[in-house]
CSV table of C-alpha atoms (C1' of nucleotides) in Angstrom, one decimal:
chain,number,residue,atom,x,y,z
J,67,MET,CA,-55.3,-50.6,-140.2
J,68,PRO,CA,-54.1,-48.7,-137.2
J,69,PRO,CA,-50.5,-50.0,-136.7
J,70,LYS,CA,-49.0,-49.6,-133.3
J,71,ARG,CA,-46.9,-46.6,-132.8
J,72,GLY,CA,-44.1,-46.6,-130.3
J,73,LEU,CA,-45.8,-44.2,-127.9
J,74,THR,CA,-44.7,-43.9,-124.3
J,75,PRO,CA,-45.5,-41.4,-121.6
J,76,ALA,CA,-41.9,-40.2,-121.8
J,77,GLY,CA,-42.0,-39.8,-125.5
J,78,ILE,CA,-45.2,-37.9,-125.3
J,79,ALA,CA,-43.8,-35.6,-122.7
J,80,ASP,CA,-40.7,-34.9,-124.8
J,81,GLU,CA,-42.8,-34.0,-127.8
J,82,ALA,CA,-44.9,-31.8,-125.6
J,83,VAL,CA,-41.8,-29.9,-124.6
J,84,LEU,CA,-40.9,-29.4,-128.2
J,85,LEU,CA,-44.4,-28.2,-129.0
J,86,ALA,CA,-44.3,-25.8,-126.1
J,87,GLU,CA,-41.1,-24.3,-127.3
J,88,GLU,CA,-42.5,-23.8,-130.8
J,89,ARG,CA,-46.0,-22.8,-130.2
J,90,GLY,CA,-46.0,-21.7,-126.6
J,91,LEU,CA,-47.2,-23.4,-123.4
J,92,ASP,CA,-50.9,-22.8,-124.4
J,93,GLY,CA,-50.1,-24.3,-127.8
J,94,ILE,CA,-49.9,-27.6,-126.1
J,95,THR,CA,-53.3,-29.1,-127.1
J,96,VAL,CA,-54.3,-32.7,-127.3
J,97,GLN,CA,-55.0,-32.3,-130.9
J,98,ALA,CA,-51.7,-30.6,-131.8
J,99,LEU,CA,-49.7,-33.1,-129.8
J,100,ALA,CA,-51.6,-36.1,-131.4
J,101,ASP,CA,-50.9,-34.7,-134.9
J,102,ARG,CA,-47.2,-34.5,-134.2
J,103,LEU,CA,-47.2,-38.0,-133.0
J,104,GLY,CA,-49.1,-39.3,-136.0
J,105,VAL,CA,-52.0,-40.4,-134.0
J,106,LYS,CA,-55.6,-39.4,-133.2
J,107,PRO,CA,-56.3,-37.4,-130.0
J,108,ALA,CA,-58.1,-40.2,-128.3
J,109,SER,CA,-55.1,-42.5,-128.6
J,110,LEU,CA,-53.0,-40.4,-126.2
J,111,TYR,CA,-55.4,-41.3,-123.4
J,112,ASN,CA,-54.0,-44.8,-123.5
J,113,HIS,CA,-50.7,-43.5,-122.3
J,114,VAL,CA,-51.3,-40.4,-120.4
J,115,ASP,CA,-53.9,-39.2,-118.0
J,116,GLY,CA,-55.2,-36.2,-119.9
J,117,LEU,CA,-53.8,-32.8,-120.7
J,118,GLY,CA,-53.1,-32.0,-117.0
J,119,ASP,CA,-50.8,-35.0,-116.9
J,120,ILE,CA,-49.0,-33.8,-120.0
J,121,LEU,CA,-48.5,-30.3,-118.6
J,122,ARG,CA,-47.2,-31.7,-115.3
J,123,SER,CA,-44.6,-33.7,-117.2
J,124,VAL,CA,-43.5,-30.6,-119.1
J,125,SER,CA,-43.2,-28.8,-115.8
J,126,ARG,CA,-41.2,-31.6,-114.3
J,127,LEU,CA,-38.8,-31.7,-117.3
J,128,SER,CA,-38.4,-27.9,-117.1
J,129,MET,CA,-37.5,-28.1,-113.5
J,130,LEU,CA,-34.9,-30.7,-114.1
J,131,GLN,CA,-33.3,-28.6,-116.8
J,132,LEU,CA,-33.3,-25.5,-114.6
J,133,GLU,CA,-31.9,-27.4,-111.7
J,134,ALA,CA,-29.1,-28.8,-113.9
J,135,ALA,CA,-28.3,-25.3,-115.2
J,136,ILE,CA,-28.0,-23.6,-111.9
J,137,ARG,CA,-26.1,-26.5,-110.4
J,138,ASP,CA,-23.5,-26.4,-113.1
J,139,ALA,CA,-23.2,-22.7,-112.6
J,140,ALA,CA,-22.2,-23.0,-109.0
J,141,VAL,CA,-19.6,-25.7,-109.4
J,142,GLY,CA,-16.2,-24.7,-108.1
J,143,LEU,CA,-17.5,-21.4,-106.7
J,144,SER,CA,-18.5,-20.2,-103.3
J,145,GLY,CA,-20.3,-17.4,-101.5
J,146,GLY,CA,-21.3,-14.4,-103.4
J,147,THR,CA,-19.5,-15.4,-106.5
J,148,ALA,CA,-21.4,-18.7,-106.6
J,149,LEU,CA,-24.6,-16.9,-106.0
J,150,LYS,CA,-24.0,-14.6,-108.9
J,151,GLY,CA,-23.2,-17.5,-111.1
J,152,VAL,CA,-26.5,-19.1,-110.1
J,153,ALA,CA,-28.3,-15.9,-110.8
J,154,LEU,CA,-26.9,-15.6,-114.3
J,155,ALA,CA,-27.7,-19.2,-115.1
J,156,TYR,CA,-31.2,-18.8,-113.7
J,157,ARG,CA,-31.9,-15.8,-115.9
J,158,ALA,CA,-30.2,-17.4,-118.9
J,159,PHE,CA,-32.5,-20.4,-118.6
J,160,ALA,CA,-35.6,-18.2,-118.4
J,161,HIS,CA,-34.4,-16.4,-121.5
J,162,SER,CA,-33.6,-19.4,-123.6
J,163,HIS,CA,-36.6,-21.4,-122.6
J,164,PRO,CA,-39.3,-18.9,-121.7
J,165,GLU,CA,-42.2,-21.3,-122.2
J,166,LEU,CA,-40.5,-24.0,-120.1
J,167,TYR,CA,-39.9,-21.4,-117.4
J,168,LYS,CA,-43.6,-20.5,-117.4
J,169,ALA,CA,-44.4,-24.2,-117.1
J,170,TYR,CA,-42.2,-24.4,-114.1
J,171,ILE,CA,-43.9,-21.6,-112.4
J,172,ARG,CA,-47.4,-22.7,-113.2
J,173,SER,CA,-46.6,-26.1,-111.9
J,174,ALA,CA,-46.4,-25.3,-108.2
J,175,SER,CA,-50.1,-24.6,-108.1
J,176,LEU,CA,-50.8,-28.2,-109.3
J,177,GLU,CA,-50.1,-30.2,-106.2
J,178,ASP,CA,-48.1,-33.2,-107.2
J,179,PRO,CA,-45.5,-35.1,-105.2
J,180,GLU,CA,-43.0,-35.4,-108.1
J,181,LEU,CA,-43.2,-31.7,-108.8
J,182,GLU,CA,-42.7,-30.8,-105.2
J,183,GLU,CA,-39.6,-33.0,-105.1
J,184,ALA,CA,-38.2,-31.3,-108.2
J,185,GLY,CA,-38.9,-28.0,-106.7
J,186,ARG,CA,-37.1,-28.9,-103.6
J,187,SER,CA,-34.1,-29.9,-105.5
J,188,ILE,CA,-33.9,-26.5,-107.1
J,189,ALA,CA,-34.1,-25.0,-103.7
J,190,ARG,CA,-31.4,-27.4,-102.5
J,191,VAL,CA,-28.9,-26.1,-105.0
J,192,MET,CA,-29.4,-22.6,-103.7
J,193,HIS,CA,-29.1,-23.8,-100.1
J,194,ARG,CA,-25.8,-25.5,-100.8
J,195,VAL,CA,-24.5,-22.3,-102.1
J,196,VAL,CA,-25.6,-20.3,-99.2
J,197,LEU,CA,-25.4,-22.6,-96.2
J,198,PRO,CA,-21.6,-22.6,-95.8
J,199,THR,CA,-21.7,-18.8,-95.4
J,200,LEU,CA,-24.8,-18.5,-93.3
J,201,GLY,CA,-24.2,-21.5,-91.1
J,202,GLU,CA,-27.6,-22.3,-89.8
J,203,MET,CA,-30.5,-23.6,-91.8
J,204,ASP,CA,-33.1,-21.1,-90.8
J,205,ALA,CA,-31.0,-18.2,-92.0
J,206,SER,CA,-30.5,-20.0,-95.3
J,207,VAL,CA,-34.2,-20.6,-95.8
J,208,HIS,CA,-34.9,-16.9,-95.3
J,209,PHE,CA,-32.1,-15.8,-97.6
J,210,VAL,CA,-32.9,-18.3,-100.3
J,211,ARG,CA,-36.5,-17.2,-100.3
J,212,GLY,CA,-35.4,-13.7,-100.9
J,213,PHE,CA,-33.0,-14.7,-103.6
J,214,ARG,CA,-35.6,-16.8,-105.4
J,215,SER,CA,-38.1,-14.0,-105.1
J,216,ALA,CA,-35.7,-11.6,-106.7
J,217,MET,CA,-34.8,-14.0,-109.5
J,218,HIS,CA,-38.3,-15.1,-110.3
J,219,GLY,CA,-39.7,-11.6,-110.0
J,220,PHE,CA,-37.1,-10.1,-112.3
J,221,VAL,CA,-37.3,-12.7,-115.0
J,222,SER,CA,-41.1,-12.7,-115.1
J,223,LEU,CA,-41.5,-9.0,-115.0
J,224,GLU,CA,-38.9,-8.8,-117.7
J,225,GLU,CA,-40.7,-11.4,-119.8
J,226,ALA,CA,-44.0,-9.7,-119.3
J,227,GLY,CA,-42.5,-6.4,-120.6
J,228,PHE,CA,-42.4,-4.4,-117.4
J,229,PHE,CA,-38.9,-3.3,-118.0
J,230,HIS,CA,-39.3,-1.6,-121.4
J,231,GLY,CA,-37.9,1.7,-120.3
J,232,LYS,CA,-34.7,3.0,-121.7
J,233,ALA,CA,-32.5,2.1,-118.7
J,234,ASP,CA,-30.3,-0.9,-119.3
J,235,VAL,CA,-31.9,-4.0,-118.1
J,236,GLU,CA,-28.6,-5.8,-117.7
J,237,GLN,CA,-27.4,-3.2,-115.3
J,238,SER,CA,-30.5,-3.5,-113.3
J,239,PHE,CA,-30.0,-7.2,-113.0
J,240,ARG,CA,-26.3,-6.9,-112.2
J,241,GLN,CA,-27.1,-4.3,-109.5
J,242,MET,CA,-29.7,-6.5,-107.9
J,243,THR,CA,-27.5,-9.6,-107.9
J,244,ASP,CA,-24.5,-7.7,-106.6
J,245,ARG,CA,-26.6,-6.5,-103.7
J,246,LEU,CA,-27.6,-10.0,-102.9
J,247,ALA,CA,-24.1,-11.3,-103.2
J,248,ASN,CA,-22.8,-8.6,-100.9
J,249,ALA,CA,-25.5,-9.2,-98.4
J,250,LEU,CA,-24.4,-12.8,-98.4
J,251,ASP,CA,-20.7,-12.2,-98.1
J,252,GLU,CA,-21.1,-9.5,-95.4
J,253,TYR,CA,-23.2,-11.9,-93.4
J,254,THR,CA,-20.2,-13.4,-91.6
J,255,ALA,CA,-19.8,-10.2,-89.6
J,256,GLN,CA,-23.1,-9.8,-87.9
J,257,GLY,CA,-26.5,-11.6,-87.8
J,258,VAL,CA,-29.1,-9.8,-89.9
W,243,MET,CA,-90.1,-9.6,-124.5
W,244,PRO,CA,-86.4,-8.9,-124.0
W,245,PRO,CA,-86.4,-5.7,-121.9
W,246,LYS,CA,-83.3,-3.6,-121.8
W,247,ARG,CA,-80.9,-4.2,-119.0
W,248,GLY,CA,-78.8,-1.4,-117.8
W,249,LEU,CA,-75.6,-3.0,-119.1
W,250,THR,CA,-72.5,-0.9,-119.6
W,251,PRO,CA,-68.9,-1.8,-120.2
W,252,ALA,CA,-68.0,-0.6,-116.7
W,253,GLY,CA,-70.8,-2.5,-115.1
W,254,ILE,CA,-69.7,-5.7,-116.9
W,255,ALA,CA,-66.2,-5.1,-115.7
W,256,ASP,CA,-67.3,-4.6,-112.1
W,257,GLU,CA,-69.3,-7.8,-112.2
W,258,ALA,CA,-66.3,-9.6,-113.7
W,259,VAL,CA,-64.1,-8.5,-110.8
W,260,LEU,CA,-66.7,-10.0,-108.4
W,261,LEU,CA,-66.8,-13.1,-110.4
W,262,ALA,CA,-63.0,-13.4,-110.4
W,263,GLU,CA,-62.8,-13.0,-106.6
W,264,GLU,CA,-65.5,-15.7,-106.1
W,265,ARG,CA,-64.6,-18.2,-108.8
W,266,GLY,CA,-61.1,-17.4,-109.7
W,267,LEU,CA,-59.7,-15.6,-112.7
W,268,ASP,CA,-60.3,-18.6,-114.9
W,269,GLY,CA,-63.9,-18.7,-113.6
W,270,ILE,CA,-64.5,-15.6,-115.7
W,271,THR,CA,-66.4,-17.1,-118.6
W,272,VAL,CA,-68.8,-15.4,-120.9
W,273,GLN,CA,-71.5,-17.8,-119.9
W,274,ALA,CA,-71.0,-17.3,-116.1
W,275,LEU,CA,-70.8,-13.5,-116.5
W,276,ALA,CA,-73.9,-13.3,-118.6
W,277,ASP,CA,-75.8,-15.5,-116.1
W,278,ARG,CA,-74.9,-13.1,-113.3
W,279,LEU,CA,-76.0,-10.1,-115.3
W,280,GLY,CA,-79.3,-11.8,-116.2
W,281,VAL,CA,-78.6,-11.9,-119.9
W,282,LYS,CA,-77.6,-14.4,-122.6
W,283,PRO,CA,-73.9,-14.7,-123.6
W,284,ALA,CA,-74.4,-13.2,-127.0
W,285,SER,CA,-75.8,-10.0,-125.5
W,286,LEU,CA,-72.5,-9.1,-123.8
W,287,TYR,CA,-70.9,-8.6,-127.3
W,288,ASN,CA,-73.1,-5.5,-127.7
W,289,HIS,CA,-71.1,-3.8,-124.9
W,290,VAL,CA,-67.7,-5.5,-124.9
W,291,ASP,CA,-65.2,-6.8,-127.4
W,292,GLY,CA,-65.1,-10.4,-126.2
W,293,LEU,CA,-63.6,-12.1,-123.3
W,294,GLY,CA,-60.2,-10.6,-123.9
W,295,ASP,CA,-61.6,-7.1,-123.4
W,296,ILE,CA,-63.3,-8.2,-120.2
W,297,LEU,CA,-60.0,-9.6,-118.8
W,298,ARG,CA,-58.2,-6.4,-119.8
W,299,SER,CA,-60.7,-4.4,-117.8
W,300,VAL,CA,-60.3,-6.7,-114.8
W,301,SER,CA,-56.5,-6.1,-115.0
W,302,ARG,CA,-57.0,-2.4,-115.3
W,303,LEU,CA,-59.2,-2.2,-112.2
W,304,SER,CA,-56.8,-4.4,-110.3
W,305,MET,CA,-53.9,-2.2,-111.1
W,306,LEU,CA,-55.9,0.9,-110.0
W,307,GLN,CA,-56.6,-0.8,-106.7
W,308,LEU,CA,-53.0,-1.8,-106.2
W,309,GLU,CA,-51.8,1.6,-107.1
W,310,ALA,CA,-54.1,3.2,-104.6
W,311,ALA,CA,-53.1,0.8,-101.9
W,312,ILE,CA,-49.4,1.4,-102.2
W,313,ARG,CA,-49.8,5.1,-102.6
W,314,ASP,CA,-51.7,5.4,-99.4
W,315,ALA,CA,-49.1,3.3,-97.6
W,316,ALA,CA,-46.3,5.8,-98.5
W,317,VAL,CA,-48.1,8.9,-97.5
W,318,GLY,CA,-46.2,10.9,-94.9
W,319,LEU,CA,-43.2,8.6,-94.9
W,320,SER,CA,-39.9,8.7,-96.6
W,321,GLY,CA,-36.8,6.7,-97.5
W,322,GLY,CA,-36.6,3.1,-96.2
W,323,THR,CA,-39.6,3.6,-93.9
W,324,ALA,CA,-41.8,4.5,-96.9
W,325,LEU,CA,-40.4,1.6,-98.9
W,326,LYS,CA,-41.3,-0.8,-96.1
W,327,GLY,CA,-44.8,0.6,-96.0
W,328,VAL,CA,-45.1,0.1,-99.7
W,329,ALA,CA,-43.8,-3.4,-99.4
W,330,LEU,CA,-46.3,-4.3,-96.8
W,331,ALA,CA,-49.2,-2.8,-98.7
W,332,TYR,CA,-48.1,-4.6,-101.9
W,333,ARG,CA,-48.1,-7.9,-100.2
W,334,ALA,CA,-51.3,-7.2,-98.3
W,335,PHE,CA,-53.1,-6.5,-101.6
W,336,ALA,CA,-51.8,-9.7,-103.1
W,337,HIS,CA,-53.1,-11.6,-100.1
W,338,SER,CA,-56.5,-10.1,-100.0
W,339,HIS,CA,-57.1,-10.1,-103.7
W,340,PRO,CA,-55.1,-13.0,-105.1
W,341,GLU,CA,-57.1,-13.3,-108.3
W,342,LEU,CA,-56.9,-9.6,-109.0
W,343,TYR,CA,-53.2,-9.8,-108.4
W,344,LYS,CA,-52.9,-12.6,-111.0
W,345,ALA,CA,-55.0,-10.5,-113.4
W,346,TYR,CA,-52.5,-7.6,-113.0
W,347,ILE,CA,-49.6,-9.8,-113.7
W,348,ARG,CA,-51.1,-11.5,-116.7
W,349,SER,CA,-52.1,-8.2,-118.1
W,350,ALA,CA,-48.6,-7.0,-119.1
W,351,SER,CA,-48.4,-9.6,-121.8
W,352,LEU,CA,-51.5,-8.3,-123.5
W,353,GLU,CA,-50.2,-5.1,-125.1
W,354,ASP,CA,-52.7,-2.4,-124.4
W,355,PRO,CA,-52.0,1.4,-124.0
W,356,GLU,CA,-54.4,1.8,-121.0
W,357,LEU,CA,-52.8,-1.1,-119.2
W,358,GLU,CA,-49.3,0.2,-119.9
W,359,GLU,CA,-50.3,3.6,-118.4
W,360,ALA,CA,-51.8,1.9,-115.3
W,361,GLY,CA,-48.6,0.0,-115.0
W,362,ARG,CA,-46.5,3.1,-115.2
W,363,SER,CA,-48.5,4.8,-112.5
W,364,ILE,CA,-47.7,1.9,-110.2
W,365,ALA,CA,-44.0,2.3,-111.0
W,366,ARG,CA,-44.4,6.0,-110.5
W,367,VAL,CA,-45.4,5.6,-106.9
W,368,MET,CA,-42.3,3.6,-106.2
W,369,HIS,CA,-40.1,6.1,-107.9
W,370,ARG,CA,-41.6,8.9,-105.8
W,371,VAL,CA,-40.6,7.0,-102.8
W,372,VAL,CA,-37.1,6.4,-103.9
W,373,LEU,CA,-36.1,9.4,-106.0
W,374,PRO,CA,-35.5,11.8,-103.1
W,375,THR,CA,-32.9,9.5,-101.7
W,376,LEU,CA,-31.3,8.3,-104.9
W,377,GLY,CA,-31.3,11.7,-106.6
W,378,GLU,CA,-31.0,10.7,-110.2
W,379,MET,CA,-33.6,8.9,-112.3
W,380,ASP,CA,-31.4,6.1,-113.7
W,381,ALA,CA,-30.5,4.9,-110.2
W,382,SER,CA,-34.1,5.0,-109.3
W,383,VAL,CA,-35.1,2.9,-112.3
W,384,HIS,CA,-32.6,0.2,-111.4
W,385,PHE,CA,-33.6,0.2,-107.8
W,386,VAL,CA,-37.3,0.1,-108.4
W,387,ARG,CA,-36.8,-2.8,-110.8
W,388,GLY,CA,-35.1,-4.7,-108.1
W,389,PHE,CA,-37.7,-3.7,-105.6
W,390,ARG,CA,-40.6,-4.8,-107.8
W,391,SER,CA,-38.9,-8.0,-108.7
W,392,ALA,CA,-38.5,-8.8,-105.0
W,393,MET,CA,-42.1,-7.9,-104.3
W,394,HIS,CA,-43.6,-9.7,-107.2
W,395,GLY,CA,-41.4,-12.7,-106.9
W,396,PHE,CA,-42.1,-13.1,-103.2
W,397,VAL,CA,-45.9,-12.9,-103.4
W,398,SER,CA,-46.2,-15.1,-106.5
W,399,LEU,CA,-43.9,-17.8,-105.1
W,400,GLU,CA,-45.7,-17.6,-101.8
W,401,GLU,CA,-49.1,-17.9,-103.6
W,402,ALA,CA,-47.9,-20.8,-105.7
W,403,GLY,CA,-46.9,-22.6,-102.5
W,404,PHE,CA,-43.1,-22.4,-102.8
W,405,PHE,CA,-42.7,-21.3,-99.2
W,406,HIS,CA,-44.4,-24.2,-97.5
W,407,GLY,CA,-41.4,-25.1,-95.3
W,408,LYS,CA,-41.6,-24.6,-91.6
W,409,ALA,CA,-39.6,-21.4,-91.5
W,410,ASP,CA,-41.7,-18.3,-90.8
W,411,VAL,CA,-42.8,-16.6,-94.0
W,412,GLU,CA,-43.4,-13.3,-92.3
W,413,GLN,CA,-39.8,-13.3,-91.1
W,414,SER,CA,-38.5,-14.1,-94.6
W,415,PHE,CA,-40.5,-11.2,-96.0
W,416,ARG,CA,-39.4,-8.8,-93.2
W,417,GLN,CA,-35.8,-9.7,-93.8
W,418,MET,CA,-36.0,-9.1,-97.5
W,419,THR,CA,-37.7,-5.7,-97.1
W,420,ASP,CA,-35.3,-4.7,-94.4
W,421,ARG,CA,-32.5,-5.4,-96.7
W,422,LEU,CA,-34.0,-3.3,-99.4
W,423,ALA,CA,-34.8,-0.5,-97.1
W,424,ASN,CA,-31.3,-0.5,-95.7
W,425,ALA,CA,-29.8,-0.5,-99.2
W,426,LEU,CA,-31.9,2.5,-100.0
W,427,ASP,CA,-31.0,4.4,-96.8
W,428,GLU,CA,-27.3,3.6,-97.1
W,429,TYR,CA,-27.3,4.8,-100.6
W,430,THR,CA,-26.6,8.4,-99.6
W,431,ALA,CA,-23.0,7.5,-98.7
W,432,GLN,CA,-21.7,6.0,-101.9
W,433,GLY,CA,-22.9,5.1,-105.4
W,434,VAL,CA,-23.5,1.4,-105.7
B,79,DT,C1',-51.9,-70.8,-135.3
B,80,DT,C1',-54.8,-68.9,-132.2
B,81,DG,C1',-56.2,-65.8,-128.8
B,82,DC,C1',-55.8,-62.0,-125.9
B,83,DA,C1',-54.4,-57.6,-124.2
B,84,DA,C1',-52.7,-53.3,-125.6
B,85,DA,C1',-53.4,-49.6,-128.4
B,86,DA,C1',-55.5,-47.3,-132.0
B,87,DC,C1',-59.8,-45.8,-134.0
B,88,DT,C1',-64.7,-43.6,-134.8
B,89,DA,C1',-68.2,-41.2,-132.8
B,90,DA,C1',-70.3,-38.6,-129.4
B,91,DT,C1',-70.7,-35.3,-125.4
B,92,DG,C1',-70.4,-31.1,-123.2
B,93,DA,C1',-67.9,-26.7,-122.2
B,94,DC,C1',-66.4,-22.8,-124.4
B,95,DA,C1',-66.0,-18.2,-127.3
B,96,DT,C1',-67.8,-16.1,-131.0
B,97,DT,C1',-70.9,-14.6,-135.1
B,98,DC,C1',-75.2,-14.0,-137.8
B,99,DG,C1',-79.6,-12.6,-138.6
B,100,DT,C1',-83.9,-11.5,-136.1
B,101,DT,C1',-86.8,-9.4,-132.9
B,102,DT,C1',-88.0,-6.1,-129.5
B,103,DA,C1',-88.1,-2.1,-126.7
B,104,DT,C1',-86.9,2.4,-125.9
B,105,DA,C1',-85.9,7.1,-127.1
B,106,DA,C1',-86.1,10.6,-130.5
B,107,DT,C1',-88.7,12.8,-134.0
B,108,DG,C1',-92.5,14.4,-136.5
G,211,DC,C1',-99.6,11.2,-129.6
G,212,DA,C1',-97.9,8.3,-133.4
G,213,DT,C1',-94.0,6.6,-135.8
G,214,DT,C1',-89.6,5.2,-136.7
G,215,DA,C1',-84.8,4.4,-136.1
G,216,DT,C1',-81.5,2.4,-133.2
G,217,DA,C1',-79.5,0.1,-129.5
G,218,DA,C1',-79.7,-4.1,-127.3
G,219,DA,C1',-81.3,-8.6,-126.4
G,220,DC,C1',-82.2,-13.0,-128.4
G,221,DG,C1',-82.1,-18.0,-130.7
G,222,DA,C1',-79.5,-20.7,-133.4
G,223,DA,C1',-75.4,-22.1,-135.3
G,224,DT,C1',-70.1,-22.8,-135.9
G,225,DG,C1',-65.7,-24.2,-134.6
G,226,DT,C1',-62.4,-25.5,-131.0
G,227,DC,C1',-61.4,-27.8,-127.1
G,228,DA,C1',-60.8,-32.0,-123.7
G,229,DT,C1',-62.6,-36.1,-122.6
G,230,DT,C1',-65.2,-40.8,-122.7
G,231,DA,C1',-67.4,-45.0,-124.5
G,232,DG,C1',-67.4,-48.5,-127.4
G,233,DT,C1',-65.3,-50.9,-131.3
G,234,DT,C1',-61.7,-52.6,-134.1
G,235,DT,C1',-57.1,-53.9,-135.1
G,236,DT,C1',-52.5,-55.3,-134.2
G,237,DG,C1',-48.7,-57.9,-132.6
G,238,DC,C1',-46.8,-60.9,-129.2
G,239,DA,C1',-47.1,-65.1,-126.4
G,240,DA,C1',-48.9,-69.3,-125.6
DNA sequence: TTGCAAAACTAATGACATTCGTTTATAATG
DNA sequence: CATTATAAACGAATGTCATTAGTTTTGCAA
């Protein structure tokens, strides 16, 4: 009686992404996912190497989306302006896909070559924005680390509810990104 | 035959902290904790409201430790110098107690008045460092948000393995904190 | 048409948090 | 000093979870 469903690793991953967006990252359970795919939990193991594998796929897809978003945001811009565009796109992604953003962050802990590569391509976008101004690679690495720290820190603290005071969160973010953009643009003068 | 152990909520929380530092935050399991306390899992429920309660306690203790660490670091200093001291202490705490730092971060999601208060006292330390220079409260809030974002972002990305390139991580951190300290010290001149 | 591999299933295992009802030991009371 | 009430520990059970083993079914290819 069990007819063959059209299950594929990619299809399972896609459904897992939808599930994460609806029920949260921790709502991704083998049972729930199997239900949605019209299948019993055990059947998933024919296509996928357990829950860890599924979560890795979700992380990978999240990173691709984030990378595309920030890459688009920097197109046609340069220097501090481009950096601000990337910052806005980064935060916008975290806002519109909070669960995928969590998946992205959790991913780094799980060592996986594919994930590492996806992570590098996110960093690459930022480097391409910054490198023309900073000139050398080492300076870019340091700067990008600071930029990423600010971005990730802000959106995760914001998500976690640390910024619930009355002061305007938008202004806090704008001020932070302006400072970073200025730091970048003023770099041409001296070596920090 | 079951003699009374000297269990208290505080004692359980302390043991949970030790367990977290040894086996990781996810190693805190009712079973493992009960074993260490020489008791059966069910017995813990006489003192504590389930695993969630235990995790909240771990978060609370972590926050107290972090608050004490950064407060000490700022003593006798002011302005950018004090800010750099706080930054170093913040990162040092995250390094020496990575699991407690995770507990602190996870905590904010779980709404809990005690945790919120502990979180506010961490922010308070930073405001006391920054307020004399910035003068008004609103500017302080924005600045502290940026500072916390940079701190948290850096240490969590670092922990997650995002900074595995060959460039010196210490230098990246120093550069970031220097930039923040300068931004603070140069604030006296104009209003950013 | 037959057979074989892929994919679905049933059933079971072991970790986990949690609850219920029972028993025991201690501390307070007479 | 005896008794009793209560706090605390317990055994046993439930339900959820991921995962595995072994079995059955299906659909395509020979």
